[in-house]
């Protein structure tokens, strides 16, 4: 498939989706969202990759958020119609798809850009990156799950500050509050991203997805329901055969090959 707003590269079974509109700071337009969705669906159904990195083209931005020219045209009717579904479906798909996802945040990561990054399994940032939800400054609020996911990741108090003041924070501040998992020199960012992917590639795909889904369920439900979900996901790991290989490898003092199952 050919794309004009993104590029997709696969190397060593690591797929990299790059948002490629650097002159407009990789602003998320409808065509860009559609292309992202189609690339993600293709990666999920094919067996070409084990994990996905999302990043932005150029040194300046991961994404400066929703395309403000499109925002200008949005109406109450368009917002309440199915036309608007993709804005919430894309992050949800990213969050729950079969493959783990990593946002490599190379610069400004604002509005819908941060909302996409928040839906990834993990996030790392260049030390020059700035992250924020500035929608309030345009007279709107985040519309792709940002108010909900940000509060889950960094807590109500800090999310309230970022959403109501609309001021971006530095990569280092984002790391301190757990919004990103690590900060690197910009030149080292993609290599650091690949290292995380190599670690994921050494895990079993079923236990990796189960681990992510168990954690993902936790903020939404009470502890008993959460533990019940964990128990079923644990059983799924047993059924997958990954436990057999993991435990045998430990007892035989060798490295497990959890991917071959
Ligand atoms: N939507 C559409 N176009 C955008 C955009 C967006 N979200 N963000 C940046 N652009 C465009 C600018 O209009 C400008 O276009 P021009 O060259 O035709 O004038 C171009 O991208 C470069 O932007 P500029 O502001 O000159 O770059 P910068 O490096 O000085 O600043 C930002 C980068 C990200 C800080 C700044 O562009 C910005 O604040 N963008 C809006 C962020 C935002 O409010 N996002 C939430 C949207 S709901």
Short mmCIF file of C-alpha atoms and ligand atoms in Angstrom, two decimals:
data_model
loop_
_atom_site.label_atom_id
_atom_site.label_comp_id
_atom_site.label_asym_id
_atom_site.label_seq_id
_atom_site.Cartn_x
_atom_site.Cartn_y
_atom_site.Cartn_z
CA UNK A 1 0.00 0.00 0.00
CA UNK A 2 1.30 3.51 -0.77
CA UNK A 3 0.79 6.40 1.60
CA UNK A 4 1.31 10.15 1.28
CA UNK A 5 0.96 11.34 4.89
CA UNK A 6 2.86 8.53 6.58
CA UNK A 7 5.61 6.09 5.72
CA UNK A 8 5.81 2.49 6.88
CA UNK A 9 9.10 0.62 7.08
CA UNK A 10 9.67 -2.87 8.42
CA UNK A 11 13.13 -3.98 9.45
CA UNK A 12 13.91 -7.08 11.51
CA UNK A 13 10.16 -7.47 12.12
CA UNK A 14 9.96 -4.02 13.76
CA UNK A 15 7.51 -1.77 11.90
CA UNK A 16 8.05 1.98 12.02
CA UNK A 17 5.18 4.29 11.12
CA UNK A 18 6.44 7.83 10.53
CA UNK A 19 4.09 10.81 10.29
CA UNK A 20 5.43 12.66 7.27
CA UNK A 21 4.18 16.23 7.08
CA UNK A 22 7.12 18.01 8.74
CA UNK A 23 6.39 21.44 7.20
CA UNK A 24 3.13 21.42 9.15
CA UNK A 25 4.77 19.78 12.17
CA UNK A 26 3.08 16.47 11.31
CA UNK A 27 -0.35 17.89 12.17
CA UNK A 28 -2.94 15.09 12.25
CA UNK A 29 -5.23 15.61 9.28
CA UNK A 30 -8.08 13.26 8.40
CA UNK A 31 -6.04 11.63 5.56
CA UNK A 32 -3.14 11.09 7.98
CA UNK A 33 -5.43 9.43 10.51
CA UNK A 34 -6.99 7.26 7.78
CA UNK A 35 -3.56 6.17 6.58
CA UNK A 36 -2.43 5.38 10.13
CA UNK A 37 -5.55 3.28 10.70
CA UNK A 38 -5.08 1.40 7.47
CA UNK A 39 -1.37 0.75 8.16
CA UNK A 40 -2.14 -0.49 11.68
CA UNK A 41 -4.87 -2.83 10.43
CA UNK A 42 -2.52 -4.21 7.81
CA UNK A 43 0.28 -4.76 10.33
CA UNK A 44 -2.09 -6.46 12.72
CA UNK A 45 -3.48 -8.90 10.18
CA UNK A 46 -0.24 -9.68 8.38
CA UNK A 47 2.53 -11.53 10.17
CA UNK A 48 5.24 -9.12 9.07
CA UNK A 49 6.07 -7.42 12.39
CA UNK A 50 6.21 -8.16 16.12
CA UNK A 51 5.87 -4.55 17.32
CA UNK A 52 5.33 -1.04 16.04
CA UNK A 53 7.19 2.24 16.56
CA UNK A 54 5.36 5.51 15.89
CA UNK A 55 7.40 8.65 15.29
CA UNK A 56 7.39 11.95 13.40
CA UNK A 57 9.44 13.02 10.41
CA UNK A 58 12.05 15.71 11.02
CA UNK A 59 13.63 16.95 14.23
CA UNK A 60 10.86 19.35 15.21
CA UNK A 61 7.70 17.40 15.85
CA UNK A 62 6.18 14.05 16.63
CA UNK A 63 2.88 15.76 15.86
CA UNK A 64 1.57 19.26 16.61
CA UNK A 65 -1.91 17.84 17.07
CA UNK A 66 -5.14 17.95 15.13
CA UNK A 67 -5.04 19.89 11.89
CA UNK A 68 -6.27 23.31 12.97
CA UNK A 69 -7.59 24.06 9.47
CA UNK A 70 -9.88 21.03 9.82
CA UNK A 71 -10.81 22.08 13.36
CA UNK A 72 -12.04 25.39 11.94
CA UNK A 73 -14.56 23.52 9.76
CA UNK A 74 -15.88 21.17 12.43
CA UNK A 75 -19.51 21.68 13.53
CA UNK A 76 -21.77 20.30 16.24
CA UNK A 77 -23.37 18.07 13.59
CA UNK A 78 -20.07 16.76 12.22
CA UNK A 79 -18.79 16.15 15.74
CA UNK A 80 -21.84 14.10 16.70
CA UNK A 81 -21.85 12.10 13.46
CA UNK A 82 -19.93 8.96 12.55
CA UNK A 83 -17.53 11.16 10.55
CA UNK A 84 -15.81 11.96 13.85
CA UNK A 85 -15.43 8.32 14.92
CA UNK A 86 -11.91 7.89 13.57
CA UNK A 87 -10.54 10.44 16.05
CA UNK A 88 -11.46 8.18 18.93
CA UNK A 89 -11.13 4.84 17.10
CA UNK A 90 -7.50 5.33 16.06
CA UNK A 91 -6.08 5.63 19.61
CA UNK A 92 -8.34 2.84 20.84
CA UNK A 93 -7.15 0.55 18.06
CA UNK A 94 -3.52 1.39 18.88
CA UNK A 95 -4.13 0.69 22.55
CA UNK A 96 -5.78 -2.69 22.12
CA UNK A 97 -4.32 -4.13 18.91
CA UNK A 98 -2.43 -7.42 18.88
CA UNK A 99 1.03 -5.85 18.65
CA UNK A 100 2.73 -3.68 21.30
CA UNK A 101 3.35 -0.09 20.24
CA UNK A 102 6.01 2.44 21.16
CA UNK A 103 5.85 6.21 20.63
CA UNK A 104 9.30 7.68 19.90
CA UNK A 105 8.56 11.34 20.60
CA UNK A 106 11.11 13.32 18.62
CA UNK A 107 9.81 16.89 19.16
CA UNK A 108 6.53 18.75 19.78
CA UNK A 109 3.92 16.23 20.87
CA UNK A 110 0.75 18.21 21.29
CA UNK A 111 -3.00 17.66 21.28
CA UNK A 112 -3.90 14.69 19.08
CA UNK A 113 -0.18 13.86 18.84
CA UNK A 114 -0.02 13.30 22.58
CA UNK A 115 -3.37 11.50 22.47
CA UNK A 116 -1.90 9.03 19.97
CA UNK A 117 1.25 8.64 22.09
CA UNK A 118 -0.86 8.08 25.22
CA UNK A 119 -2.54 5.13 23.53
CA UNK A 120 0.81 3.45 22.84
CA UNK A 121 2.06 0.69 25.15
CA UNK A 122 5.18 2.74 26.03
CA UNK A 123 6.53 6.21 25.24
CA UNK A 124 10.10 7.52 25.05
CA UNK A 125 11.13 11.06 24.19
CA UNK A 126 14.01 13.11 22.83
CA UNK A 127 15.33 15.53 25.45
CA UNK A 128 14.13 18.44 23.28
CA UNK A 129 10.53 17.20 23.10
CA UNK A 130 7.63 19.22 24.47
CA UNK A 131 4.39 17.51 25.41
CA UNK A 132 1.00 19.03 26.07
CA UNK A 133 -2.72 19.24 25.49
CA UNK A 134 -3.13 22.88 24.36
CA UNK A 135 -6.69 22.52 23.00
CA UNK A 136 -8.09 24.78 25.74
CA UNK A 137 -6.17 27.69 24.15
CA UNK A 138 -8.22 27.17 20.97
CA UNK A 139 -11.50 27.12 22.86
CA UNK A 140 -11.97 23.34 22.76
CA UNK A 141 -10.87 20.29 24.75
CA UNK A 142 -8.96 17.15 23.71
CA UNK A 143 -11.19 14.98 21.53
CA UNK A 144 -9.30 11.73 21.05
CA UNK A 145 -9.37 10.38 24.59
CA UNK A 146 -6.69 12.69 25.98
CA UNK A 147 -8.60 13.79 29.08
CA UNK A 148 -9.23 10.17 30.01
CA UNK A 149 -5.87 8.58 29.19
CA UNK A 150 -3.72 11.39 30.56
CA UNK A 151 -5.45 11.20 33.95
CA UNK A 152 -4.94 7.42 33.99
CA UNK A 153 -1.22 7.75 33.23
CA UNK A 154 -0.20 10.72 35.41
CA UNK A 155 -3.08 11.11 37.88
CA UNK A 156 -5.97 13.55 38.16
CA UNK A 157 -4.10 16.50 39.65
CA UNK A 158 -1.40 16.76 37.01
CA UNK A 159 -3.79 15.91 34.16
CA UNK A 160 -6.11 18.67 35.37
CA UNK A 161 -3.21 21.10 35.25
CA UNK A 162 -2.17 20.14 31.72
CA UNK A 163 -5.72 20.09 30.33
CA UNK A 164 -6.97 23.32 31.95
CA UNK A 165 -3.81 25.43 31.56
CA UNK A 166 -2.82 23.99 28.17
CA UNK A 167 0.88 24.57 28.82
CA UNK A 168 3.33 22.05 27.32
CA UNK A 169 5.91 20.42 29.58
CA UNK A 170 9.49 19.37 28.86
CA UNK A 171 10.58 15.80 28.20
CA UNK A 172 12.33 15.75 31.57
CA UNK A 173 9.14 16.87 33.39
CA UNK A 174 7.19 14.25 31.44
CA UNK A 175 9.66 11.59 32.57
CA UNK A 176 9.43 12.71 36.20
CA UNK A 177 5.65 12.32 36.17
CA UNK A 178 5.70 8.99 34.30
CA UNK A 179 4.24 10.36 31.10
CA UNK A 180 7.25 9.06 29.16
CA UNK A 181 9.26 6.01 30.17
CA UNK A 182 12.69 7.37 29.21
CA UNK A 183 14.42 10.44 27.76
CA UNK A 184 17.30 10.27 25.26
CA UNK A 185 19.44 12.52 23.10
CA UNK A 186 17.50 13.08 19.87
CA UNK A 187 20.18 11.24 17.87
CA UNK A 188 19.82 8.17 20.09
CA UNK A 189 16.02 8.06 20.21
CA UNK A 190 15.30 5.56 17.45
CA UNK A 191 18.07 3.20 18.55
CA UNK A 192 16.67 3.33 22.09
CA UNK A 193 13.27 2.55 20.60
CA UNK A 194 14.63 -0.45 18.76
CA UNK A 195 16.22 -1.73 21.98
CA UNK A 196 12.79 -1.75 23.65
CA UNK A 197 11.40 -3.58 20.62
CA UNK A 198 14.16 -6.22 20.82
CA UNK A 199 13.18 -6.82 24.45
CA UNK A 200 9.54 -7.21 23.40
CA UNK A 201 10.60 -9.57 20.61
CA UNK A 202 12.17 -11.90 23.16
CA UNK A 203 8.81 -12.30 24.96
CA UNK A 204 5.95 -14.57 23.92
CA UNK A 205 3.29 -12.70 21.92
CA UNK A 206 0.41 -14.08 24.01
CA UNK A 207 1.97 -13.35 27.41
CA UNK A 208 3.01 -9.89 26.19
CA UNK A 209 -0.51 -9.04 25.08
CA UNK A 210 -1.96 -10.55 28.27
CA UNK A 211 0.43 -8.46 30.41
CA UNK A 212 -0.54 -5.28 28.58
CA UNK A 213 -4.28 -6.00 28.71
CA UNK A 214 -4.21 -6.85 32.43
CA UNK A 215 -2.51 -3.55 33.25
CA UNK A 216 -4.77 -1.66 30.83
CA UNK A 217 -7.88 -2.99 32.57
CA UNK A 218 -6.80 -1.88 36.03
CA UNK A 219 -7.94 1.77 36.21
CA UNK A 220 -11.42 0.98 34.93
CA UNK A 221 -12.59 -1.69 37.35
CA UNK A 222 -12.55 -2.60 41.03
CA UNK A 223 -9.78 -4.80 42.41
CA UNK A 224 -11.85 -8.04 42.47
CA UNK A 225 -12.89 -7.70 38.84
CA UNK A 226 -9.30 -6.81 37.93
CA UNK A 227 -7.90 -9.87 39.63
CA UNK A 228 -10.49 -12.02 37.85
CA UNK A 229 -9.34 -10.62 34.50
CA UNK A 230 -5.73 -11.28 35.51
CA UNK A 231 -6.60 -14.91 36.38
CA UNK A 232 -8.20 -15.53 32.96
CA UNK A 233 -5.30 -13.87 31.14
CA UNK A 234 -2.90 -16.01 33.21
CA UNK A 235 -4.79 -19.13 32.07
CA UNK A 236 -4.50 -17.91 28.48
CA UNK A 237 -0.71 -17.83 28.89
CA UNK A 238 -0.80 -21.46 30.04
CA UNK A 239 -2.96 -22.44 27.07
CA UNK A 240 -0.60 -20.69 24.66
CA UNK A 241 2.31 -23.02 25.43
CA UNK A 242 4.58 -20.08 26.20
CA UNK A 243 4.76 -21.13 29.86
CA UNK A 244 5.95 -24.62 28.82
CA UNK A 245 8.84 -23.17 26.82
CA UNK A 246 9.65 -20.46 29.41
CA UNK A 247 9.78 -22.86 32.35
CA UNK A 248 11.58 -25.64 30.41
CA UNK A 249 14.22 -23.16 29.25
CA UNK A 250 14.78 -21.95 32.82
CA UNK A 251 15.14 -25.51 34.14
CA UNK A 252 17.43 -26.51 31.26
CA UNK A 253 19.53 -23.36 31.82
CA UNK A 254 19.03 -22.04 28.27
CA UNK A 255 17.41 -18.99 26.71
CA UNK A 256 13.69 -19.45 25.99
CA UNK A 257 12.49 -19.22 22.42
CA UNK A 258 9.02 -17.89 23.11
CA UNK A 259 8.36 -16.75 19.55
CA UNK A 260 8.50 -20.18 17.94
CA UNK A 261 5.39 -21.47 19.70
N1 LIG B 1 -2.56 22.24 12.45
C1 LIG B 1 -2.30 22.79 11.26
N2 LIG B 1 -1.15 23.41 10.96
C2 LIG B 1 -0.21 23.45 11.91
C3 LIG B 1 -0.39 22.88 13.18
C4 LIG B 1 -1.64 22.25 13.43
N3 LIG B 1 -1.91 21.66 14.60
N4 LIG B 1 0.71 23.09 13.91
C5 LIG B 1 1.57 23.76 13.12
N5 LIG B 1 1.01 23.98 11.93
C6 LIG B 1 1.59 24.69 10.79
C7 LIG B 1 1.70 26.18 11.06
O1 LIG B 1 0.47 26.81 10.78
C8 LIG B 1 2.80 26.57 10.11
O2 LIG B 1 2.25 26.68 8.82
P1 LIG B 1 2.80 27.84 7.79
O3 LIG B 1 4.23 27.46 7.55
O4 LIG B 1 1.91 27.64 6.61
O5 LIG B 1 2.64 29.12 8.52
C9 LIG B 1 3.73 25.36 10.13
O6 LIG B 1 2.93 24.27 10.62
C10 LIG B 1 4.91 25.52 11.05
O7 LIG B 1 4.41 25.92 12.32
P2 LIG B 1 5.17 27.01 13.23
O8 LIG B 1 4.21 27.44 14.28
O9 LIG B 1 5.75 28.07 12.36
O10 LIG B 1 6.35 26.08 13.80
P3 LIG B 1 7.16 26.22 15.15
O11 LIG B 1 8.21 25.18 15.08
O12 LIG B 1 7.57 27.64 15.37
O13 LIG B 1 6.10 25.86 16.31
C11 LIG B 1 4.41 24.49 17.35
C12 LIG B 1 5.65 24.54 16.44
C13 LIG B 1 3.95 23.03 17.33
C14 LIG B 1 4.77 24.94 18.76
C15 LIG B 1 3.30 25.42 16.81
O14 LIG B 1 3.16 25.20 15.42
C16 LIG B 1 1.96 25.21 17.45
O15 LIG B 1 1.72 25.69 18.55
N6 LIG B 1 1.03 24.47 16.76
C17 LIG B 1 -0.32 24.26 17.23
C18 LIG B 1 -0.38 23.30 18.38
C19 LIG B 1 -1.81 23.07 18.84
O16 LIG B 1 -2.49 23.97 19.30
N7 LIG B 1 -2.27 21.82 18.71
C20 LIG B 1 -3.59 21.43 19.11
C21 LIG B 1 -4.50 21.45 17.94
S1 LIG B 1 -6.17 21.04 18.39
#
